[in-house]
Coordinates of C-alpha atoms and ligand atoms in Angstrom, one line a residue:
X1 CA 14.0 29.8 -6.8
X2 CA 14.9 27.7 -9.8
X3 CA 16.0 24.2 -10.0
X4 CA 20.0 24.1 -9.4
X5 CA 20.1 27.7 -8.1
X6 CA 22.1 28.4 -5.5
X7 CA 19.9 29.9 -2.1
X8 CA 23.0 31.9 -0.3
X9 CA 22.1 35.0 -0.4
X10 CA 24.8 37.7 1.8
X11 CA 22.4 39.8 3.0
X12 CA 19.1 37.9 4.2
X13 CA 20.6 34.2 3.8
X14 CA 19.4 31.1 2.2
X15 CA 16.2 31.5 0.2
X16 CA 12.8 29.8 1.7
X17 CA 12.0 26.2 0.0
X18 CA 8.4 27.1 -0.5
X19 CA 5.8 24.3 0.0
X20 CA 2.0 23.8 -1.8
X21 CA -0.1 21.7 0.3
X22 CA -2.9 19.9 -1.9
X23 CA -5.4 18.9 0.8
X24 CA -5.5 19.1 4.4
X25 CA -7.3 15.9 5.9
X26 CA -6.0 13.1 8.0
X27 CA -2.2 13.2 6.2
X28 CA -2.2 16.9 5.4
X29 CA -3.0 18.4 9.1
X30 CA -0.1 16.3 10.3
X31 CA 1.6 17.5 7.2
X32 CA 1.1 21.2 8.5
X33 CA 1.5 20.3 12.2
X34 CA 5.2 18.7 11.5
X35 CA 6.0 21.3 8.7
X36 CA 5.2 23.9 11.7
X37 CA 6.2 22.5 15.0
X38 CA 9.6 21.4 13.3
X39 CA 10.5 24.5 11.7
X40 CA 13.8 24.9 13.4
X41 CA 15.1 21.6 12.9
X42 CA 14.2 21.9 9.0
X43 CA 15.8 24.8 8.3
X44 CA 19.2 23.4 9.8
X45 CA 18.7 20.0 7.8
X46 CA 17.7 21.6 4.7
X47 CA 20.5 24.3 4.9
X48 CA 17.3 27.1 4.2
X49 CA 13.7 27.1 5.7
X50 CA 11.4 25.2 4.8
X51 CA 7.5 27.3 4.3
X52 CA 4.2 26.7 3.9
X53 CA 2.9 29.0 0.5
X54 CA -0.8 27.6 0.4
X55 CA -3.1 24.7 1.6
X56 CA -5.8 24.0 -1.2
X57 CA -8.6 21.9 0.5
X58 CA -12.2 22.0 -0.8
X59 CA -14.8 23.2 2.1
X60 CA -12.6 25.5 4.1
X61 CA -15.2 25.9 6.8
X62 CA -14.5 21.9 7.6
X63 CA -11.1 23.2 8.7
X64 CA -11.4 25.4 12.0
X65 CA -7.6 24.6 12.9
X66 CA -6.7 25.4 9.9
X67 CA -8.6 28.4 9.3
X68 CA -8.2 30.1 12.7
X69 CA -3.6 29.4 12.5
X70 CA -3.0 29.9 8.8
X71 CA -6.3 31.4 7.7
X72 CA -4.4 33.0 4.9
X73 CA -2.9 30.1 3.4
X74 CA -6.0 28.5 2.8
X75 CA -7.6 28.4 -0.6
X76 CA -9.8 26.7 -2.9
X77 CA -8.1 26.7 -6.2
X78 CA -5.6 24.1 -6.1
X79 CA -4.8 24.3 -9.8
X80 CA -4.0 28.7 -9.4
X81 CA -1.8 27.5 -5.9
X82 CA 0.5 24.8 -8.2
X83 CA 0.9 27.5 -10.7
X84 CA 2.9 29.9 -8.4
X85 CA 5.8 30.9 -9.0
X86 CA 6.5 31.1 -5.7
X87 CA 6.0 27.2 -5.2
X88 CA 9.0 25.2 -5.0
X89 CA 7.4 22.2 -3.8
X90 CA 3.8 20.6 -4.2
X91 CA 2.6 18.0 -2.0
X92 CA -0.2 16.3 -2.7
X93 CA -2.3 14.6 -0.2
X94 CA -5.8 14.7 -2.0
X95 CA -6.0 11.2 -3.6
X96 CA -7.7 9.8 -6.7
X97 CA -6.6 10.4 -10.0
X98 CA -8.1 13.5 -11.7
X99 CA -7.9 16.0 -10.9
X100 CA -5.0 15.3 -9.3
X101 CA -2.9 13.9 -12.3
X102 CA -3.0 17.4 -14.4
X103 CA -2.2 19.4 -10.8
X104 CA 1.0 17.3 -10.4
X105 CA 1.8 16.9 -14.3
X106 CA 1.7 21.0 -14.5
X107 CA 3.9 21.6 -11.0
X108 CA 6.5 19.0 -13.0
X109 CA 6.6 20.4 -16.3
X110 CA 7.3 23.7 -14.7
X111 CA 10.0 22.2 -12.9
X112 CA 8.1 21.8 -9.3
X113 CA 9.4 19.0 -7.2
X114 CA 6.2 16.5 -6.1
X115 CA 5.6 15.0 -3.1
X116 CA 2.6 12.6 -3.4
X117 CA 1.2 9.7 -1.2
X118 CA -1.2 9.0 -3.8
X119 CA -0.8 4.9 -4.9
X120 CA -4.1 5.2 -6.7
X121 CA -2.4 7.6 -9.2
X122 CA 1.1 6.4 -8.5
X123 CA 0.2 3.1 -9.8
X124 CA -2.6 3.8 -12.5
X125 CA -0.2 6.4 -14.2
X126 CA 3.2 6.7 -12.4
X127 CA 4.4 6.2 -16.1
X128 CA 3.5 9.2 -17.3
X129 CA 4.5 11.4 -14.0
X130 CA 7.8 9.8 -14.0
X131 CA 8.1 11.0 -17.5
X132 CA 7.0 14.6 -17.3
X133 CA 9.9 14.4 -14.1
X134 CA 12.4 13.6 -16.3
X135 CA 11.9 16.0 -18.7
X136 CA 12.0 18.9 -16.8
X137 CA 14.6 17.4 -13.7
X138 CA 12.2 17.7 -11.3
X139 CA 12.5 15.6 -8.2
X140 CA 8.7 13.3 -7.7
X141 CA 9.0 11.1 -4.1
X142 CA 6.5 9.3 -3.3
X143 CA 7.6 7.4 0.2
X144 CA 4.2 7.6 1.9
X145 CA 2.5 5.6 -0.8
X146 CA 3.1 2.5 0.4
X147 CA 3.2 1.0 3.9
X148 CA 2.5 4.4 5.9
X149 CA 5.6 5.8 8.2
X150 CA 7.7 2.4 6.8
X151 CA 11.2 3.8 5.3
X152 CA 10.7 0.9 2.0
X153 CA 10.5 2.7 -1.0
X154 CA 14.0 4.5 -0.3
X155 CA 15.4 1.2 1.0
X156 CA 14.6 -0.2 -2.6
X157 CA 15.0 2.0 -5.1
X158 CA 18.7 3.6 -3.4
X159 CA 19.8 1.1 -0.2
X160 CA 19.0 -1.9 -2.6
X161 CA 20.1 -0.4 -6.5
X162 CA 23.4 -2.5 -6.6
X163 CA 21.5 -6.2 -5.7
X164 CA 19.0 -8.3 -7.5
X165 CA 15.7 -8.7 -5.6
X166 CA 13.7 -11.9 -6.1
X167 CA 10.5 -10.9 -3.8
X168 CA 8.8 -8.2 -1.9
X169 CA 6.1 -9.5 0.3
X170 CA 4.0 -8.9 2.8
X171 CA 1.0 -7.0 4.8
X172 CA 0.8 -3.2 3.1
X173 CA -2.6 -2.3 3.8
X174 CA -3.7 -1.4 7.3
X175 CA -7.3 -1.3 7.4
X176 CA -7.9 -4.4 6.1
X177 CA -5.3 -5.8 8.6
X178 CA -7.2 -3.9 11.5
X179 CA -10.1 -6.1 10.3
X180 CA -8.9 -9.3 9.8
X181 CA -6.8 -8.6 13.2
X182 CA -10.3 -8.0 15.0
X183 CA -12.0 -11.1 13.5
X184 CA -9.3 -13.2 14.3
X185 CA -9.0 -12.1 18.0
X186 CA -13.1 -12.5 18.1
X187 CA -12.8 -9.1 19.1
X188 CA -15.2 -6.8 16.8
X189 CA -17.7 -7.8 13.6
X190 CA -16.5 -6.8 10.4
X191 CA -18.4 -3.9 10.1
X192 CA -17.4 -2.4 13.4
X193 CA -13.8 -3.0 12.8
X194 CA -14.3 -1.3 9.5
X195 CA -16.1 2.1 11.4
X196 CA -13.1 1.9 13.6
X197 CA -10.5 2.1 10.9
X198 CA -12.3 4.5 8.8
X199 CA -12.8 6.5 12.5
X200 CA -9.4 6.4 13.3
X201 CA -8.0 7.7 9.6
X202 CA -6.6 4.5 8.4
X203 CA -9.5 3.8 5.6
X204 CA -9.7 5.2 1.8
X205 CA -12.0 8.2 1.2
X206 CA -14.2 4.9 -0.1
X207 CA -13.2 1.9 1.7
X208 CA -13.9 -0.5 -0.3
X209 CA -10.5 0.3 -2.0
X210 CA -9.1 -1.2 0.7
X211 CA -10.9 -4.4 1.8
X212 CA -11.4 -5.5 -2.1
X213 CA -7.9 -4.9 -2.2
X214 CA -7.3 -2.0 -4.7
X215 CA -5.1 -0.3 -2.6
X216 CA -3.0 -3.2 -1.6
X217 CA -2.8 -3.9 -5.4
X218 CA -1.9 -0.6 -6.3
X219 CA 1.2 -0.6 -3.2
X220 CA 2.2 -4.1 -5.2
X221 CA 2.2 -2.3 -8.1
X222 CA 4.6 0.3 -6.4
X223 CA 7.1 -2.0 -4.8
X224 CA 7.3 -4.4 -8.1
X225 CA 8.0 -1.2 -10.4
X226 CA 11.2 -0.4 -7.8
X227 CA 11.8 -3.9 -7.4
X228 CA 11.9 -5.0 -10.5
X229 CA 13.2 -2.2 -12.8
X230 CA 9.8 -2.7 -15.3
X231 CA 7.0 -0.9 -15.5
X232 CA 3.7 -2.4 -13.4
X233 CA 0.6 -1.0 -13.0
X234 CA -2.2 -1.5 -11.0
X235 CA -4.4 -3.7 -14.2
X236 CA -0.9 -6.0 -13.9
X237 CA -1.8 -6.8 -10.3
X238 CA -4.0 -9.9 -9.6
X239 CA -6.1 -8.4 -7.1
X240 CA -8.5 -10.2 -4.5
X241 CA -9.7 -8.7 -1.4
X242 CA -10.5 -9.9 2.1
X243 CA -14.6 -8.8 2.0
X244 CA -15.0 -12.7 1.6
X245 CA -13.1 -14.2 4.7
X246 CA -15.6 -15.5 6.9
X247 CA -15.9 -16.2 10.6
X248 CA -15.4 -20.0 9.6
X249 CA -12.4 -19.4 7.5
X250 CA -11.2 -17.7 10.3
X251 CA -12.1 -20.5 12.4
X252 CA -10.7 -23.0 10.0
X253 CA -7.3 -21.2 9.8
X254 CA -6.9 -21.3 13.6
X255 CA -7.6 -24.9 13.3
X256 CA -4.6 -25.3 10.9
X257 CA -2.3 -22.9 13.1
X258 CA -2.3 -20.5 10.8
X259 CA -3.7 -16.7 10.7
X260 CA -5.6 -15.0 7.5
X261 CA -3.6 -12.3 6.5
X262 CA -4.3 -10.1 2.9
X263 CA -1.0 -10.4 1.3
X264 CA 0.9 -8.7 -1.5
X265 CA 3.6 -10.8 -3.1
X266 CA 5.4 -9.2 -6.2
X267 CA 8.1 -12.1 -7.4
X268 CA 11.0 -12.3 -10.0
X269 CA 10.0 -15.3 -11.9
X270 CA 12.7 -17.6 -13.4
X271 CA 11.2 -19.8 -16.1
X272 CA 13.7 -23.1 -16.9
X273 CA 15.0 -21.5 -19.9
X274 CA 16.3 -18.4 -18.0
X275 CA 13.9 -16.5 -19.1
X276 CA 12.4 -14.1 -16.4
X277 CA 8.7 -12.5 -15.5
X278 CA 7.4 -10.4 -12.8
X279 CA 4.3 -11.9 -10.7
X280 CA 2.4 -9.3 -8.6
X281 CA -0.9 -10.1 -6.8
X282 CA -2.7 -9.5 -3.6
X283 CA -5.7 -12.1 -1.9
X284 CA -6.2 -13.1 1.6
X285 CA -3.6 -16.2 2.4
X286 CA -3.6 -18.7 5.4
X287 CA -0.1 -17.7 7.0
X288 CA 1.3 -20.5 9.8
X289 CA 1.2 -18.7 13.3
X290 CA 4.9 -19.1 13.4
X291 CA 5.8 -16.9 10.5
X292 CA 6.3 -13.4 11.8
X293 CA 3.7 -12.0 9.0
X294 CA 0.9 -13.2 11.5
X295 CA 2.0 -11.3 14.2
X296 CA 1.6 -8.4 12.2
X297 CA -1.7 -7.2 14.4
X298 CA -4.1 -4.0 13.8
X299 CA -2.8 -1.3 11.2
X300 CA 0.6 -2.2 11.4
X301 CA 2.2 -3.3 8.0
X302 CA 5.4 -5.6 7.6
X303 CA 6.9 -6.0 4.1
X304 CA 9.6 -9.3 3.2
X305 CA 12.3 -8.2 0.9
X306 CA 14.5 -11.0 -0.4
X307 CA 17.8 -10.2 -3.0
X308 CA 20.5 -12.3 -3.7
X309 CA 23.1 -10.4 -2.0
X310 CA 21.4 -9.2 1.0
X311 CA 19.2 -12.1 1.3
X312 CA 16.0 -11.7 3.3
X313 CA 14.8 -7.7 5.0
X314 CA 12.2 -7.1 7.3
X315 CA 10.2 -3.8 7.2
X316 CA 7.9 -3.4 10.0
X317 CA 5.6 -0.4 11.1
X318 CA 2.6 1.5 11.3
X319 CA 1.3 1.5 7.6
X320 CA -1.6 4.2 7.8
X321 CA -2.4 7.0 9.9
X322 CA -1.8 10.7 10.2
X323 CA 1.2 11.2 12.0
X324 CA 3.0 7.8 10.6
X325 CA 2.2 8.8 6.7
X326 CA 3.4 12.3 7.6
X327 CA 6.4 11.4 8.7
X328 CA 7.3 9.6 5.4
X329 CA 6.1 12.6 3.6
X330 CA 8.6 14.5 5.8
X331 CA 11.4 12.6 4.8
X332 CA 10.2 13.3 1.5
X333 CA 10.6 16.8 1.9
X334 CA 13.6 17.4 3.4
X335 CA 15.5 15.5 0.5
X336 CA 13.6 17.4 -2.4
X337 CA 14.3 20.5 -0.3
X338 CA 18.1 19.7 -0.2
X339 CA 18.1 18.9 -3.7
X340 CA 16.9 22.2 -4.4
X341 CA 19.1 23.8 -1.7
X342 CA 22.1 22.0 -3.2
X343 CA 20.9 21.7 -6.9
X344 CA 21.0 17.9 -7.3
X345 CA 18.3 15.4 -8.3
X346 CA 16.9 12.6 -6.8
X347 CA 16.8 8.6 -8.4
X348 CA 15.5 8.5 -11.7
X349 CA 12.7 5.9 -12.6
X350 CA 14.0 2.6 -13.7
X351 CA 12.5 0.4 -15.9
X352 CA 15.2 -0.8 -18.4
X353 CA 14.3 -4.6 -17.5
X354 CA 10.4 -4.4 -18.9
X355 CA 10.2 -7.7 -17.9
X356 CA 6.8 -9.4 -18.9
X357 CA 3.7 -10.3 -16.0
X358 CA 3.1 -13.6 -15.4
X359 CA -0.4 -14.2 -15.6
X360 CA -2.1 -15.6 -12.2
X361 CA -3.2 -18.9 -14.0
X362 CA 0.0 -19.9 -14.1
X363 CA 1.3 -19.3 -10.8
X364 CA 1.6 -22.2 -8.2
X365 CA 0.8 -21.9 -5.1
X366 CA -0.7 -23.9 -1.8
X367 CA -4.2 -24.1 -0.9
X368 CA -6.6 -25.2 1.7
X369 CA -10.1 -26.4 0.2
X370 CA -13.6 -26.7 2.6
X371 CA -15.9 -29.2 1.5
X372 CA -18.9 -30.3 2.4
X373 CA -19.8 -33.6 1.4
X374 CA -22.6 -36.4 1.8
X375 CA -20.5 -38.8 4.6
X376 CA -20.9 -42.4 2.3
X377 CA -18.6 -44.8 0.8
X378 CA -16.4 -43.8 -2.4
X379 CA -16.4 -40.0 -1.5
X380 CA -12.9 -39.8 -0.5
X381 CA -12.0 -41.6 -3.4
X382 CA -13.5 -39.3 -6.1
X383 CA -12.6 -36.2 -4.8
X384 CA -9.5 -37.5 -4.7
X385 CA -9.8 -38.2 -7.6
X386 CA -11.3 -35.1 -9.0
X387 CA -7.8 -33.3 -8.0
X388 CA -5.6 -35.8 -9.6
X389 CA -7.6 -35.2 -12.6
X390 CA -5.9 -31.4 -12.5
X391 CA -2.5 -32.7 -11.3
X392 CA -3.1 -30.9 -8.7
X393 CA -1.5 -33.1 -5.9
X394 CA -3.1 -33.6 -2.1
X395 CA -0.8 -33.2 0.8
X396 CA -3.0 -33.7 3.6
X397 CA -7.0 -34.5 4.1
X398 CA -8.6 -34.4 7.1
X399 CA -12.5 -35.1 7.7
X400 CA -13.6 -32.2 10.1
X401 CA -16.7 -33.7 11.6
X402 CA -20.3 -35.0 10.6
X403 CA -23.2 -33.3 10.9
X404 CA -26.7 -35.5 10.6
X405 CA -30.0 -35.0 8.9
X406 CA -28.3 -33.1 5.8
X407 CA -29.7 -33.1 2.5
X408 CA -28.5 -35.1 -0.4
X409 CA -28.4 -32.7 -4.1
X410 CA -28.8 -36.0 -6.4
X411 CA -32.1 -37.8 -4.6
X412 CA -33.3 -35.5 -1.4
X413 CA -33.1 -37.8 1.1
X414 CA -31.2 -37.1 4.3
X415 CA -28.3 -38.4 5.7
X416 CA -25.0 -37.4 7.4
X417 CA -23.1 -34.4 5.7
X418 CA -19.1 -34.8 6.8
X419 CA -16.3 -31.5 6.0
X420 CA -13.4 -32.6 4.3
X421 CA -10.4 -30.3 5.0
X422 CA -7.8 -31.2 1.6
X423 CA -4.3 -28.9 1.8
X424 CA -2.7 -29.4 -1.4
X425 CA 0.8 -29.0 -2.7
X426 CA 1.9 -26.2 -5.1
X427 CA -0.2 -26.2 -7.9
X428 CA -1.2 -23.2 -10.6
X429 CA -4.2 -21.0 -9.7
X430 CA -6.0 -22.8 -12.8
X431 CA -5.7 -25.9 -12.1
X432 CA -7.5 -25.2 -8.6
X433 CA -9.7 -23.4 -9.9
X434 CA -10.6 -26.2 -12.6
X435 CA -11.0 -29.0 -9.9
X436 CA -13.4 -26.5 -7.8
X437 CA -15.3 -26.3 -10.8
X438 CA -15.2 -30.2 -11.3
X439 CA -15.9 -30.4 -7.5
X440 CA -19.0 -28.4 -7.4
X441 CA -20.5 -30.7 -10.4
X442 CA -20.2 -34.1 -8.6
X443 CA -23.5 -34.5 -6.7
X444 CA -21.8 -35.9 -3.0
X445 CA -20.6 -32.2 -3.4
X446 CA -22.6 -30.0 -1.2
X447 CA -20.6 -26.9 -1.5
X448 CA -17.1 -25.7 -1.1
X449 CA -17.8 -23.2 1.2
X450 CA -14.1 -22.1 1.4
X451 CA -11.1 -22.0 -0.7
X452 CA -7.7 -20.2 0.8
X453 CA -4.1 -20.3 -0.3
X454 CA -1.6 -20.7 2.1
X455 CA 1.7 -19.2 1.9
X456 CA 4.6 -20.6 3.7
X457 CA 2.7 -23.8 4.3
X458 CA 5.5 -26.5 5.3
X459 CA 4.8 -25.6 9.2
X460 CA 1.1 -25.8 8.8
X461 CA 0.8 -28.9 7.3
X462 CA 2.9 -30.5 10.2
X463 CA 0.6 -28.3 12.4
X464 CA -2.7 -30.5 11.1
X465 CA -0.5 -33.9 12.5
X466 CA -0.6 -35.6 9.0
X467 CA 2.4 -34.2 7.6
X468 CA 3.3 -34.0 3.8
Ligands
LIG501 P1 -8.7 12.8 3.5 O1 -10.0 12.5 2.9 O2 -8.7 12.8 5.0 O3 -8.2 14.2 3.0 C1 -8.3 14.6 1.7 C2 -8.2 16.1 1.6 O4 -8.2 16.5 0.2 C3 -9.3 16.9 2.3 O5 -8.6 18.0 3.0 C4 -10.1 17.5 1.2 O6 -10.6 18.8 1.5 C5 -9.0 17.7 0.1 N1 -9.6 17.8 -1.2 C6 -10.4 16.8 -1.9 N2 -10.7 17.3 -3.1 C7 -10.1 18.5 -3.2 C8 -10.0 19.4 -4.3 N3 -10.7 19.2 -5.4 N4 -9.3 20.6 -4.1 C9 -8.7 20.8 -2.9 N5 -8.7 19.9 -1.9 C10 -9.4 18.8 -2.1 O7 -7.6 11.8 3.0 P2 -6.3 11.3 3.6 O8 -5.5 12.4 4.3 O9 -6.6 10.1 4.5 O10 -5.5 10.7 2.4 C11 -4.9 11.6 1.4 C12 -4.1 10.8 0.5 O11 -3.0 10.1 1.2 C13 -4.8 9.7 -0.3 O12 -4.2 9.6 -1.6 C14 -4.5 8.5 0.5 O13 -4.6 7.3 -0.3 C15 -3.1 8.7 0.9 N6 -2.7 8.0 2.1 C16 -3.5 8.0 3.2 C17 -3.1 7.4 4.4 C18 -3.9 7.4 5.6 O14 -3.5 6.6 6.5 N7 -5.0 8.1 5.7 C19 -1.8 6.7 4.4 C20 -1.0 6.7 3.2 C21 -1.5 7.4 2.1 P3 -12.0 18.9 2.3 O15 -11.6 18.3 3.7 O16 -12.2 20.3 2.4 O17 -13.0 18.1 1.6
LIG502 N1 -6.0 3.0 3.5 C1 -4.6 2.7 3.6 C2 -4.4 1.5 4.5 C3 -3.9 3.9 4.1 O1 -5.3 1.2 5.2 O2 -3.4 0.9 4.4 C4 -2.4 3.7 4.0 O3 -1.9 3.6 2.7

């Protein structure tokens, strides 16, 4: 069936919408499953039924299920499936970028809607998909990319396309919450929290996409795109991961009454003379146990959305998984099916505002700073110091303990080591990161073992009893 064309037919009803399924692992079999089990209720919401015409995956003999119930759908040559003419639809639940990118350029340039879950490519090159989309009226949806079975991408780029949104925030990766969720309930190490995620279908095809915070970047890339009306990729996003958060950070978050959460914030900057810029970054964050982000336990995700209008959203729900991230693909489906069915289009991209990135240097923010320190006189007083140097102003200090027979860098001898807990106000990435660097040179500087923002601190501060 062609775009627009109309699927009544007298004699044998409405024409099939006929699916291509790129890859059949965690997402795709619940993909299948839902796409089978649901048939009835498809065809009545689409107005026609909806079919399976192929599942490409890559060692067939990994797939018994899928083999023995649709053995033959099942092929090896995704590129010969998208080129179909049967195919109405591809879906694409492969990841990565290449081959991937020509597969889904070819299905739009031949007028194929796309389905795609895939962030990686989404937010490397959504550009250039969005593009090839427009130029042939193809419908590309891409719901599941971001925050799992969460209905958010709709919610901002149709629900929200009449109000101006100032921030999208929040937890958007699940395995890395899973983790941090485990080491904060003292529950599991890192790396058996990680086996578990990765066991249960929540992690990457190479995890490390998620804990260093690549995919978490690439979702902020995503949301700020929609949320903003400009163009952000993934080398826009100021990525840090959560591989570094220790036991004692953990430790010295619960000390401060907050939880460590890896965070994506994606802001509409307004600079003094009006003039506007998108900030978009992920690292892990102290968030005060009061704030409903730090709640947000195991692979769950919960995304802030403030505009002026509306004022402030909460998204909440199970950001990874098989069922969850099929479920979004589903929705997916059945409005690029009725579009078909009905000859309409979804959203175009928008990007009319291209509004310039912020770079991270310049974006303030509150942080919590470990030191460890030779206990004498004077100490307080030049580290002190040292951050006043950077403007970057102290809003609580609090000396954590002493421990005795340390090690003094400037003359060896041994004496008593104190850790110095210093919150400070709002102040730009670079000037922190300038006064660390000034820190670690001053020789009643043992280390900075740990250095944290903290987002939403006002609560926290008062949590530590010395207030602002
Ligand atoms: P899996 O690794 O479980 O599945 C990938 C599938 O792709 C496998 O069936 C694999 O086949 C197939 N495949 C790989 N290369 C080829 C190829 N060249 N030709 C044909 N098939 C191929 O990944 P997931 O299902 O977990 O994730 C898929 C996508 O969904 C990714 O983009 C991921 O980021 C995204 N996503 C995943 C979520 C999750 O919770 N898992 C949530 C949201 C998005 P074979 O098994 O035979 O090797
Ligand atoms: N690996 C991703 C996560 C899957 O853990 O959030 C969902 O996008």
């Amino acid at each position: 069936m062609t775009r627009g064309e109309s699927s009544a037919d007298a004699a044998d009803g409405p024409r099939a919408v006929r699916v291509a399924l790129l890859g059949c692992g965690t997402v795709g079999t619940e993909v299948v499953r839902l796409i089978t089990e649901q048939a009835g209720d498809l065809t009545a919401r689409v107005g026609a039924p909806v079919e399976l015409a192929g599942v490409a995956v890559r060692r067939p003999h990994k797939h018994p299920w899928l083999t023995e119930n649709f053995g033959e759908l099942v092929t090896t040559d995704a590129a010969a499936l998208v080129a179909r003419d049967d195919v109405d639809v591809v879906v694409e639940v492969i990841g990565g970028i290449e081959p991937v990118r020509t597969w889904l350029l070819e299905a739009l340039k031949s007028g194929k809607s796309v389905i795609t879950a895939n962030k990686a490519l989404l937010a490397e090159d959504g550009p250039t998909l969005a593009e090839a989309a427009d130029a042939s009226g193809a419908d590309l949806y891409y719901e599941a990319s971001v925050a799992g079975a969460i209905p958010l991408l709709r919610p901002l780029r149709e629900s929200l396309a009449g109000d101006r949104i100032t921030r999208v925030a929040g937890i958007v990766n699940g395995t890395s919450n899973f983790i941090l969720s485990a080491m904060a309930t003292g529950g599991a190490s890192y790396a058996d929290a990680l086996e578990e995620a990765t066991r249960l279908g929540y992690a990457e095809a190479d995890p490390s996409a998620d804990v260093d915070g690549y995919d978490a970047a690439s979702k902020a890339a995503i949301l700020a795109t929609l949320a903003f009306h400009t163009r952000i990729t993934a080398s826009d996003v100021h990525r840090e991961g959560m591989r570094e958060v220790s036991a004692a950070d953990v430790a010295a978050a619960r000390r401060l009454g907050c939880t460590i959460k890896l965070l994506a914030i994606c802001e509409r900057v307004v600079a003094e003379d009006g003039s506007e810029s998108v900030s978009a970054r992920v690292y892990p964050a102290m968030v005060p146990d009061s704030h409903p982000l730090a709640r947000v336990d195991d692979a769950f995700n919960a995304v802030f959305v403030e505009a002026e209008a509306a004022g402030q959203l909460m998204f909440y729900g199970q950001g990874a998984g098989g069922a969850p991230t099929a479920s979004a693909i589903l929705g997916d489906l059945v409005a690029v099916a009725r579009n078909r069915v009905g000859g309409g289009r979804g959203p175009r991209e928008s990007a009319y505002a291209s509004l310039p990135v912020r770079p991270i240097g310049e974006v303030p923010t509150r942080y919590h700073v470990d030191l460890e320190v030779a206990d004498r006189e004077g100490v307080l007083a030049a580290i002190a110091g040292a951050f006043a140097d950077h403007g970057v102003s102290i809003a609580a200090v609090r000396q954590t303990g002493g421990v005795s027979g340390s090690v003094d860098r400037a003359d060896g001898s041994e004496h008593t080591q104190a850790r110095l807990t210093v919150v400070t106000h709002s102040a730009p990435e670079a000037a922190l990161s300038a006064t660390v660097s000034k820190l670690l040179d001053k020789e009643m500087v043992l280390g900075v073992p740990g250095v944290l923002r903290v987002e939403g601190l006002g609560r926290a501060v008062s949590a530590l009893g010395m207030g602002e």
